[in-house]
């Protein structure tokens, strides 16, 4: 059997009966969504469009990746043409920074950062990644976009030793097999992975910096200045640096094998990346969250995240799949959901999607990797996460914060 | 360390639990306050009519940790919410190794994880600058306690 489990199950007990929530009082029926304009996907190429593929993931995975968007990235020794083209870098709008599994850098040598902390522990929700901080030129091979001399996280780099006890989390994710990708390109709406406006103090964020002796025999907690933190690489581009658009085609039927789409760089900077008729939902400047409602239930923590492989929200009317797929919903028949997203200033946007039976969809074709109707239960009743399922058939904008312009991050589609 | 303790209500606290101390899951609330120290937080204690106390630590960066303490003084559940993820070895205490063993194996969605064993359930989710997680020991839950109340 294949399949990505939103849930790792060891024997027995499953998080018993999640009550509460449900559809209660009125609040009015959201207006019906306007007919969506025909989707236009920018063709990959210069100067600002990179090719995305949603496939089964890199070699070496023991399960097939589903609803995971990848690009290829050319990683170069700074100022040189000595580069390594690395495929299957996950596009994640829910994290920030370029992180590469060290084994994929074989053949080139990236210099360590010249000052400041030289190691990082990055906590994802599902586990921790440990590695060194190095300097690289990042080139996106199709668009030709370049980020010169940026700090990147080299995960699993032996130069800072094996993951220390303080960087274990629920799982260690320091190899391709454990990470599910050869690296990750975090294009979340923040300018770097810790503090947008000042030093990154240790213990304040999911990004934690360290200074290690050679080989990592000793590592101490460190503060990273603004310039020493891992940046959002897109922010460092000379142009088209204020956001990204993830453009994935609609998928016919429940499933489709390996669709391709585009990662468009910049918003409103070229003829191919205008906001157009998309509705802009400004997010909380600190958290990047908006709010949502569904069937009369309000969710205070809502977001669109290409790094989530399903839509995750609590709806007690939906049946959770049996193990080992209990991270997903398995309704008896397809369910239409009409959520409403709300950004700052009470701007609202309809978010219609469907929930189909995950086990049935997975069993239909074991080679398929795109499932627009895949959803699962959120562990947090206040959270509403529209993952990659929601991105198919829509151009989803992630607008970056701007510290200099004092503007908050936003979503749009 | 400069820590403020504010006891908001103490209705059903036993004398021993009155000192707002902290421990990982399964630990003894009166014996340790390592969590408070580790996140450089301030403490608030509330109680519920259901006979358990919630010890809440908040720190300047916005991380909020809750530890749910039963009438027997044992921590039966913990939760965290904020821009980062706390030290889970400390949060999960003696259950950490069991939970990690259960979490081993392929899992590729970096923004959600649920681990369920007979002894401990751990759930974690979130994205950059906005995380939430919780864990509980099923055997330690007070009668009629709903895990949905671990917030």
mmCIF file of N, CA, C and O in Angstrom, chain A residues 16-92:
data_model
loop_
_atom_site.group_PDB
_atom_site.id
_atom_site.type_symbol
_atom_site.label_atom_id
_atom_site.label_comp_id
_atom_site.label_asym_id
_atom_site.label_seq_id
_atom_site.Cartn_x
_atom_site.Cartn_y
_atom_site.Cartn_z
ATOM 1 N N UNK A 16 -10.192 9.819 20.097
ATOM 2 C CA UNK A 16 -11.587 9.431 20.174
ATOM 3 C C UNK A 16 -12.505 10.585 19.862
ATOM 4 O O UNK A 16 -12.181 11.731 20.018
ATOM 5 N N UNK A 17 -13.601 10.226 19.443
ATOM 6 C CA UNK A 17 -14.766 10.969 19.021
ATOM 7 C C UNK A 17 -14.624 12.473 19.085
ATOM 8 O O UNK A 17 -14.744 13.052 20.077
ATOM 9 N N UNK A 18 -14.377 13.156 18.072
ATOM 10 C CA UNK A 18 -14.202 14.581 18.189
ATOM 11 C C UNK A 18 -15.540 15.265 18.124
ATOM 12 O O UNK A 18 -16.064 15.506 17.054
ATOM 13 N N UNK A 19 -16.080 15.566 19.244
ATOM 14 C CA UNK A 19 -17.393 16.219 19.273
ATOM 15 C C UNK A 19 -17.247 17.706 19.067
ATOM 16 O O UNK A 19 -16.221 18.207 18.667
ATOM 17 N N UNK A 20 -18.284 18.401 19.361
ATOM 18 C CA UNK A 20 -18.211 19.860 19.339
ATOM 19 C C UNK A 20 -18.124 20.428 17.939
ATOM 20 O O UNK A 20 -18.075 19.722 16.960
ATOM 21 N N UNK A 21 -18.084 21.699 17.869
ATOM 22 C CA UNK A 21 -17.914 22.326 16.572
ATOM 23 C C UNK A 21 -19.209 22.423 15.800
ATOM 24 O O UNK A 21 -20.020 23.287 16.032
ATOM 25 N N UNK A 22 -19.371 21.576 14.926
ATOM 26 C CA UNK A 22 -20.547 21.381 14.112
ATOM 27 C C UNK A 22 -21.258 22.625 13.625
ATOM 28 O O UNK A 22 -20.917 23.727 13.955
ATOM 29 N N UNK A 23 -22.218 22.413 12.850
ATOM 30 C CA UNK A 23 -22.962 23.560 12.335
ATOM 31 C C UNK A 23 -24.022 23.961 13.325
ATOM 32 O O UNK A 23 -24.901 23.191 13.649
ATOM 33 N N UNK A 24 -23.950 25.148 13.803
ATOM 34 C CA UNK A 24 -24.980 25.590 14.714
ATOM 35 C C UNK A 24 -25.677 26.802 14.144
ATOM 36 O O UNK A 24 -26.131 26.814 13.013
ATOM 37 N N UNK A 25 -25.691 27.843 14.903
ATOM 38 C CA UNK A 25 -26.583 28.949 14.604
ATOM 39 C C UNK A 25 -26.316 29.610 13.261
ATOM 40 O O UNK A 25 -25.275 29.467 12.655
ATOM 41 N N UNK A 26 -27.238 30.396 12.873
ATOM 42 C CA UNK A 26 -27.334 31.007 11.563
ATOM 43 C C UNK A 26 -26.157 31.812 11.091
ATOM 44 O O UNK A 26 -25.175 31.280 10.638
ATOM 45 N N UNK A 27 -26.211 33.104 11.173
ATOM 46 C CA UNK A 27 -25.161 33.926 10.610
ATOM 47 C C UNK A 27 -25.417 34.187 9.137
ATOM 48 O O UNK A 27 -24.645 34.859 8.462
ATOM 49 N N UNK A 28 -26.496 33.667 8.624
ATOM 50 C CA UNK A 28 -26.845 33.962 7.239
ATOM 51 C C UNK A 28 -26.121 33.067 6.274
ATOM 52 O O UNK A 28 -25.012 32.607 6.545
ATOM 53 N N UNK A 29 -26.731 32.803 5.187
ATOM 54 C CA UNK A 29 -26.102 31.985 4.170
ATOM 55 C C UNK A 29 -25.176 32.869 3.351
ATOM 56 O O UNK A 29 -25.564 33.952 2.925
ATOM 57 N N UNK A 30 -23.945 32.428 3.172
ATOM 58 C CA UNK A 30 -23.051 33.241 2.352
ATOM 59 C C UNK A 30 -23.609 33.367 0.938
ATOM 60 O O UNK A 30 -24.276 32.454 0.462
ATOM 61 N N UNK A 31 -23.327 34.485 0.301
ATOM 62 C CA UNK A 31 -23.837 34.654 -1.058
ATOM 63 C C UNK A 31 -23.231 33.603 -1.961
ATOM 64 O O UNK A 31 -22.117 33.150 -1.729
ATOM 65 N N UNK A 32 -23.956 33.206 -2.975
ATOM 66 C CA UNK A 32 -23.393 32.207 -3.873
ATOM 67 C C UNK A 32 -22.161 32.765 -4.560
ATOM 68 O O UNK A 32 -22.089 33.969 -4.819
ATOM 69 N N UNK A 33 -21.178 31.917 -4.782
ATOM 70 C CA UNK A 33 -19.948 32.418 -5.409
ATOM 71 C C UNK A 33 -20.230 32.889 -6.820
ATOM 72 O O UNK A 33 -21.050 32.294 -7.520
ATOM 73 N N UNK A 34 -19.563 33.956 -7.232
ATOM 74 C CA UNK A 34 -19.725 34.390 -8.618
ATOM 75 C C UNK A 34 -19.110 33.343 -9.526
ATOM 76 O O UNK A 34 -18.244 32.586 -9.100
ATOM 77 N N UNK A 35 -19.554 33.291 -10.748
ATOM 78 C CA UNK A 35 -18.940 32.320 -11.659
ATOM 79 C C UNK A 35 -17.459 32.625 -11.793
ATOM 80 O O UNK A 35 -17.080 33.782 -12.008
ATOM 81 N N UNK A 36 -16.625 31.628 -11.610
ATOM 82 C CA UNK A 36 -15.190 31.903 -11.653
ATOM 83 C C UNK A 36 -14.756 32.289 -13.056
ATOM 84 O O UNK A 36 -15.230 31.700 -14.028
ATOM 85 N N UNK A 37 -13.885 33.287 -13.148
ATOM 86 C CA UNK A 37 -13.348 33.619 -14.465
ATOM 87 C C UNK A 37 -12.496 32.450 -14.959
ATOM 88 O O UNK A 37 -11.971 31.681 -14.156
ATOM 89 N N UNK A 38 -12.394 32.336 -16.255
ATOM 90 C CA UNK A 38 -11.586 31.255 -16.807
ATOM 91 C C UNK A 38 -10.152 31.398 -16.305
ATOM 92 O O UNK A 38 -9.592 32.499 -16.288
ATOM 93 N N UNK A 39 -9.586 30.296 -15.885
ATOM 94 C CA UNK A 39 -8.231 30.337 -15.344
ATOM 95 C C UNK A 39 -7.220 30.455 -16.479
ATOM 96 O O UNK A 39 -7.273 29.718 -17.465
ATOM 97 N N UNK A 40 -6.284 31.387 -16.318
ATOM 98 C CA UNK A 40 -5.182 31.511 -17.266
ATOM 99 C C UNK A 40 -3.897 31.167 -16.523
ATOM 100 O O UNK A 40 -3.565 31.813 -15.522
ATOM 101 N N UNK A 41 -3.224 30.139 -16.978
ATOM 102 C CA UNK A 41 -1.965 29.739 -16.346
ATOM 103 C C UNK A 41 -0.816 30.259 -17.196
ATOM 104 O O UNK A 41 -0.709 29.952 -18.389
ATOM 105 N N UNK A 42 0.029 31.073 -16.571
ATOM 106 C CA UNK A 42 1.167 31.637 -17.308
ATOM 107 C C UNK A 42 2.111 30.509 -17.716
ATOM 108 O O UNK A 42 2.462 29.669 -16.893
ATOM 109 N N UNK A 43 2.529 30.487 -18.959
ATOM 110 C CA UNK A 43 3.451 29.422 -19.373
ATOM 111 C C UNK A 43 4.832 29.622 -18.744
ATOM 112 O O UNK A 43 5.321 30.753 -18.657
ATOM 113 N N UNK A 44 5.464 28.544 -18.303
ATOM 114 C CA UNK A 44 6.789 28.665 -17.694
ATOM 115 C C UNK A 44 7.793 29.272 -18.673
ATOM 116 O O UNK A 44 7.737 28.984 -19.873
ATOM 117 N N UNK A 45 8.659 30.106 -18.138
ATOM 118 C CA UNK A 45 9.698 30.719 -18.960
ATOM 119 C C UNK A 45 10.119 32.046 -18.371
ATOM 120 O O UNK A 45 9.539 32.505 -17.391
ATOM 121 N N UNK A 46 11.145 32.672 -18.970
ATOM 122 C CA UNK A 46 11.587 33.975 -18.490
ATOM 123 C C UNK A 46 10.495 35.008 -18.676
ATOM 124 O O UNK A 46 9.689 34.864 -19.605
ATOM 125 N N UNK A 47 10.449 36.076 -17.902
ATOM 126 C CA UNK A 47 11.434 36.316 -16.832
ATOM 127 C C UNK A 47 10.974 35.860 -15.451
ATOM 128 O O UNK A 47 11.741 35.969 -14.497
ATOM 129 N N UNK A 48 9.743 35.312 -15.325
ATOM 130 C CA UNK A 48 9.246 35.157 -13.956
ATOM 131 C C UNK A 48 8.320 33.967 -13.732
ATOM 132 O O UNK A 48 7.559 33.960 -12.772
ATOM 133 N N UNK A 49 8.396 32.953 -14.585
ATOM 134 C CA UNK A 49 7.484 31.821 -14.379
ATOM 135 C C UNK A 49 8.263 30.504 -14.328
ATOM 136 O O UNK A 49 8.962 30.142 -15.284
ATOM 137 N N UNK A 50 8.118 29.821 -13.231
ATOM 138 C CA UNK A 50 8.802 28.546 -13.028
ATOM 139 C C UNK A 50 7.803 27.404 -13.167
ATOM 140 O O UNK A 50 6.617 27.571 -12.907
ATOM 141 N N UNK A 51 8.290 26.239 -13.566
ATOM 142 C CA UNK A 51 7.402 25.099 -13.763
ATOM 143 C C UNK A 51 7.243 24.317 -12.460
ATOM 144 O O UNK A 51 8.218 24.007 -11.777
ATOM 145 N N UNK A 52 5.991 24.002 -12.163
ATOM 146 C CA UNK A 52 5.660 23.185 -10.993
ATOM 147 C C UNK A 52 5.174 21.830 -11.485
ATOM 148 O O UNK A 52 4.468 21.744 -12.495
ATOM 149 N N UNK A 53 5.511 20.781 -10.753
ATOM 150 C CA UNK A 53 4.899 19.479 -11.025
ATOM 151 C C UNK A 53 4.365 18.911 -9.705
ATOM 152 O O UNK A 53 4.996 19.073 -8.651
ATOM 153 N N UNK A 54 3.216 18.307 -9.786
ATOM 154 C CA UNK A 54 2.624 17.635 -8.622
ATOM 155 C C UNK A 54 2.727 16.144 -8.901
ATOM 156 O O UNK A 54 1.869 15.563 -9.571
ATOM 157 N N UNK A 55 3.823 15.554 -8.441
ATOM 158 C CA UNK A 55 4.022 14.139 -8.753
ATOM 159 C C UNK A 55 4.307 13.347 -7.488
ATOM 160 O O UNK A 55 4.055 13.810 -6.379
ATOM 161 N N UNK A 56 4.833 12.140 -7.698
ATOM 162 C CA UNK A 56 4.944 11.220 -6.564
ATOM 163 C C UNK A 56 6.168 11.480 -5.697
ATOM 164 O O UNK A 56 6.401 10.763 -4.729
ATOM 165 N N UNK A 57 6.960 12.504 -6.064
ATOM 166 C CA UNK A 57 8.083 12.859 -5.208
ATOM 167 C C UNK A 57 9.393 12.300 -5.697
ATOM 168 O O UNK A 57 9.452 11.600 -6.713
ATOM 169 N N UNK A 58 10.486 12.620 -5.007
ATOM 170 C CA UNK A 58 11.809 12.181 -5.440
ATOM 171 C C UNK A 58 12.004 10.689 -5.240
ATOM 172 O O UNK A 58 11.248 10.044 -4.516
ATOM 173 N N UNK A 59 13.031 10.174 -5.903
ATOM 174 C CA UNK A 59 13.407 8.792 -5.659
ATOM 175 C C UNK A 59 13.757 8.630 -4.180
ATOM 176 O O UNK A 59 14.233 9.556 -3.541
ATOM 177 N N UNK A 60 13.487 7.482 -3.673
ATOM 178 C CA UNK A 60 13.890 7.210 -2.298
ATOM 179 C C UNK A 60 12.788 7.345 -1.276
ATOM 180 O O UNK A 60 13.004 7.110 -0.095
ATOM 181 N N UNK A 61 11.598 7.727 -1.728
ATOM 182 C CA UNK A 61 10.488 7.786 -0.780
ATOM 183 C C UNK A 61 9.862 6.403 -0.648
ATOM 184 O O UNK A 61 9.782 5.652 -1.615
ATOM 185 N N UNK A 62 9.397 6.100 0.511
ATOM 186 C CA UNK A 62 8.757 4.800 0.703
ATOM 187 C C UNK A 62 7.256 4.873 0.485
ATOM 188 O O UNK A 62 6.600 3.866 0.332
ATOM 189 N N UNK A 63 6.710 6.070 0.487
ATOM 190 C CA UNK A 63 5.307 6.258 0.159
ATOM 191 C C UNK A 63 5.228 7.231 -1.007
ATOM 192 O O UNK A 63 6.130 8.021 -1.227
ATOM 193 N N UNK A 64 4.128 7.187 -1.717
ATOM 194 C CA UNK A 64 3.904 8.129 -2.801
ATOM 195 C C UNK A 64 3.446 9.461 -2.214
ATOM 196 O O UNK A 64 2.516 9.496 -1.415
ATOM 197 N N UNK A 65 4.095 10.536 -2.635
ATOM 198 C CA UNK A 65 3.629 11.851 -2.209
ATOM 199 C C UNK A 65 2.306 12.150 -2.906
ATOM 200 O O UNK A 65 2.106 11.789 -4.063
ATOM 201 N N UNK A 66 1.405 12.794 -2.212
ATOM 202 C CA UNK A 66 0.161 13.254 -2.841
ATOM 203 C C UNK A 66 0.001 14.740 -2.573
ATOM 204 O O UNK A 66 0.407 15.244 -1.513
ATOM 205 N N UNK A 67 -0.591 15.421 -3.539
ATOM 206 C CA UNK A 67 -0.855 16.856 -3.391
ATOM 207 C C UNK A 67 0.369 17.618 -2.888
ATOM 208 O O UNK A 67 0.286 18.419 -1.950
ATOM 209 N N UNK A 68 1.499 17.336 -3.488
ATOM 210 C CA UNK A 68 2.736 18.022 -3.124
ATOM 211 C C UNK A 68 3.321 18.651 -4.387
ATOM 212 O O UNK A 68 3.523 17.964 -5.393
ATOM 213 N N UNK A 69 3.558 19.958 -4.336
ATOM 214 C CA UNK A 69 4.027 20.708 -5.501
ATOM 215 C C UNK A 69 5.539 20.867 -5.432
ATOM 216 O O UNK A 69 6.080 21.290 -4.411
ATOM 217 N N UNK A 70 6.186 20.528 -6.539
ATOM 218 C CA UNK A 70 7.645 20.594 -6.574
ATOM 219 C C UNK A 70 8.128 21.483 -7.723
ATOM 220 O O UNK A 70 7.483 21.570 -8.764
ATOM 221 N N UNK A 71 9.305 22.096 -7.516
ATOM 222 C CA UNK A 71 10.031 22.754 -8.591
ATOM 223 C C UNK A 71 11.460 22.204 -8.581
ATOM 224 O O UNK A 71 11.865 21.517 -7.645
ATOM 225 N N UNK A 72 12.203 22.538 -9.617
ATOM 226 C CA UNK A 72 13.640 22.275 -9.622
ATOM 227 C C UNK A 72 14.368 23.579 -9.343
ATOM 228 O O UNK A 72 13.899 24.660 -9.730
ATOM 229 N N UNK A 73 15.493 23.458 -8.670
ATOM 230 C CA UNK A 73 16.260 24.636 -8.283
ATOM 231 C C UNK A 73 17.721 24.389 -8.640
ATOM 232 O O UNK A 73 18.250 23.299 -8.392
ATOM 233 N N UNK A 74 18.362 25.376 -9.215
ATOM 234 C CA UNK A 74 19.784 25.292 -9.491
ATOM 235 C C UNK A 74 20.511 25.973 -8.332
ATOM 236 O O UNK A 74 20.293 27.162 -8.080
ATOM 237 N N UNK A 75 21.343 25.209 -7.637
ATOM 238 C CA UNK A 75 22.062 25.758 -6.491
ATOM 239 C C UNK A 75 23.531 25.894 -6.880
ATOM 240 O O UNK A 75 24.147 24.920 -7.331
ATOM 241 N N UNK A 76 24.062 27.095 -6.735
ATOM 242 C CA UNK A 76 25.412 27.370 -7.229
ATOM 243 C C UNK A 76 26.318 27.861 -6.102
ATOM 244 O O UNK A 76 25.870 28.560 -5.178
ATOM 245 N N UNK A 77 27.595 27.506 -6.242
ATOM 246 C CA UNK A 77 28.588 28.134 -5.369
ATOM 247 C C UNK A 77 28.580 29.622 -5.682
ATOM 248 O O UNK A 77 28.548 30.016 -6.849
ATOM 249 N N UNK A 78 28.574 30.450 -4.672
ATOM 250 C CA UNK A 78 28.355 31.887 -4.898
ATOM 251 C C UNK A 78 29.326 32.464 -5.924
ATOM 252 O O UNK A 78 30.527 32.198 -5.882
ATOM 253 N N UNK A 79 28.782 33.202 -6.860
ATOM 254 C CA UNK A 79 29.603 33.900 -7.827
ATOM 255 C C UNK A 79 30.241 33.013 -8.869
ATOM 256 O O UNK A 79 31.155 33.454 -9.579
ATOM 257 N N UNK A 80 29.807 31.770 -8.972
ATOM 258 C CA UNK A 80 30.418 30.853 -9.939
ATOM 259 C C UNK A 80 29.340 30.211 -10.799
ATOM 260 O O UNK A 80 28.149 30.363 -10.554
ATOM 261 N N UNK A 81 29.802 29.454 -11.786
ATOM 262 C CA UNK A 81 28.880 28.635 -12.570
ATOM 263 C C UNK A 81 28.938 27.185 -12.131
ATOM 264 O O UNK A 81 28.507 26.290 -12.856
ATOM 265 N N UNK A 82 29.489 26.965 -10.974
ATOM 266 C CA UNK A 82 29.524 25.609 -10.430
ATOM 267 C C UNK A 82 28.222 25.380 -9.676
ATOM 268 O O UNK A 82 28.022 25.919 -8.586
ATOM 269 N N UNK A 83 27.361 24.618 -10.319
ATOM 270 C CA UNK A 83 25.984 24.523 -9.827
ATOM 271 C C UNK A 83 25.532 23.076 -9.774
ATOM 272 O O UNK A 83 26.121 22.195 -10.405
ATOM 273 N N UNK A 84 24.473 22.865 -9.074
ATOM 274 C CA UNK A 84 23.827 21.545 -9.026
ATOM 275 C C UNK A 84 22.336 21.768 -9.218
ATOM 276 O O UNK A 84 21.719 22.537 -8.478
ATOM 277 N N UNK A 85 21.803 21.110 -10.236
ATOM 278 C CA UNK A 85 20.363 21.215 -10.484
ATOM 279 C C UNK A 85 19.665 20.158 -9.628
ATOM 280 O O UNK A 85 19.938 18.965 -9.752
ATOM 281 N N UNK A 86 18.792 20.607 -8.761
ATOM 282 C CA UNK A 86 18.138 19.693 -7.812
ATOM 283 C C UNK A 86 16.636 19.699 -8.085
ATOM 284 O O UNK A 86 15.988 20.754 -8.036
ATOM 285 N N UNK A 87 16.122 18.525 -8.372
ATOM 286 C CA UNK A 87 14.679 18.429 -8.625
ATOM 287 C C UNK A 87 13.930 18.167 -7.302
ATOM 288 O O UNK A 87 14.526 17.985 -6.249
ATOM 289 N N UNK A 88 12.637 18.178 -7.421
ATOM 290 C CA UNK A 88 11.778 17.847 -6.275
ATOM 291 C C UNK A 88 12.076 18.670 -5.023
ATOM 292 O O UNK A 88 12.267 18.150 -3.932
ATOM 293 N N UNK A 89 12.125 19.986 -5.242
ATOM 294 C CA UNK A 89 12.140 20.930 -4.124
ATOM 295 C C UNK A 89 10.675 21.336 -3.876
ATOM 296 O O UNK A 89 10.027 21.886 -4.765
ATOM 297 N N UNK A 90 10.177 21.054 -2.710
ATOM 298 C CA UNK A 90 8.758 21.330 -2.434
ATOM 299 C C UNK A 90 8.502 22.835 -2.355
ATOM 300 O O UNK A 90 9.280 23.577 -1.750
ATOM 301 N N UNK A 91 7.403 23.260 -2.986
ATOM 302 C CA UNK A 91 6.981 24.666 -2.868
ATOM 303 C C UNK A 91 6.041 24.777 -1.687
ATOM 304 O O UNK A 91 4.954 24.196 -1.679
ATOM 305 N N UNK A 92 6.458 25.547 -0.691
ATOM 306 C CA UNK A 92 5.697 25.616 0.566
ATOM 307 C C UNK A 92 5.385 27.073 0.900
ATOM 308 O O UNK A 92 6.284 27.828 1.280
#
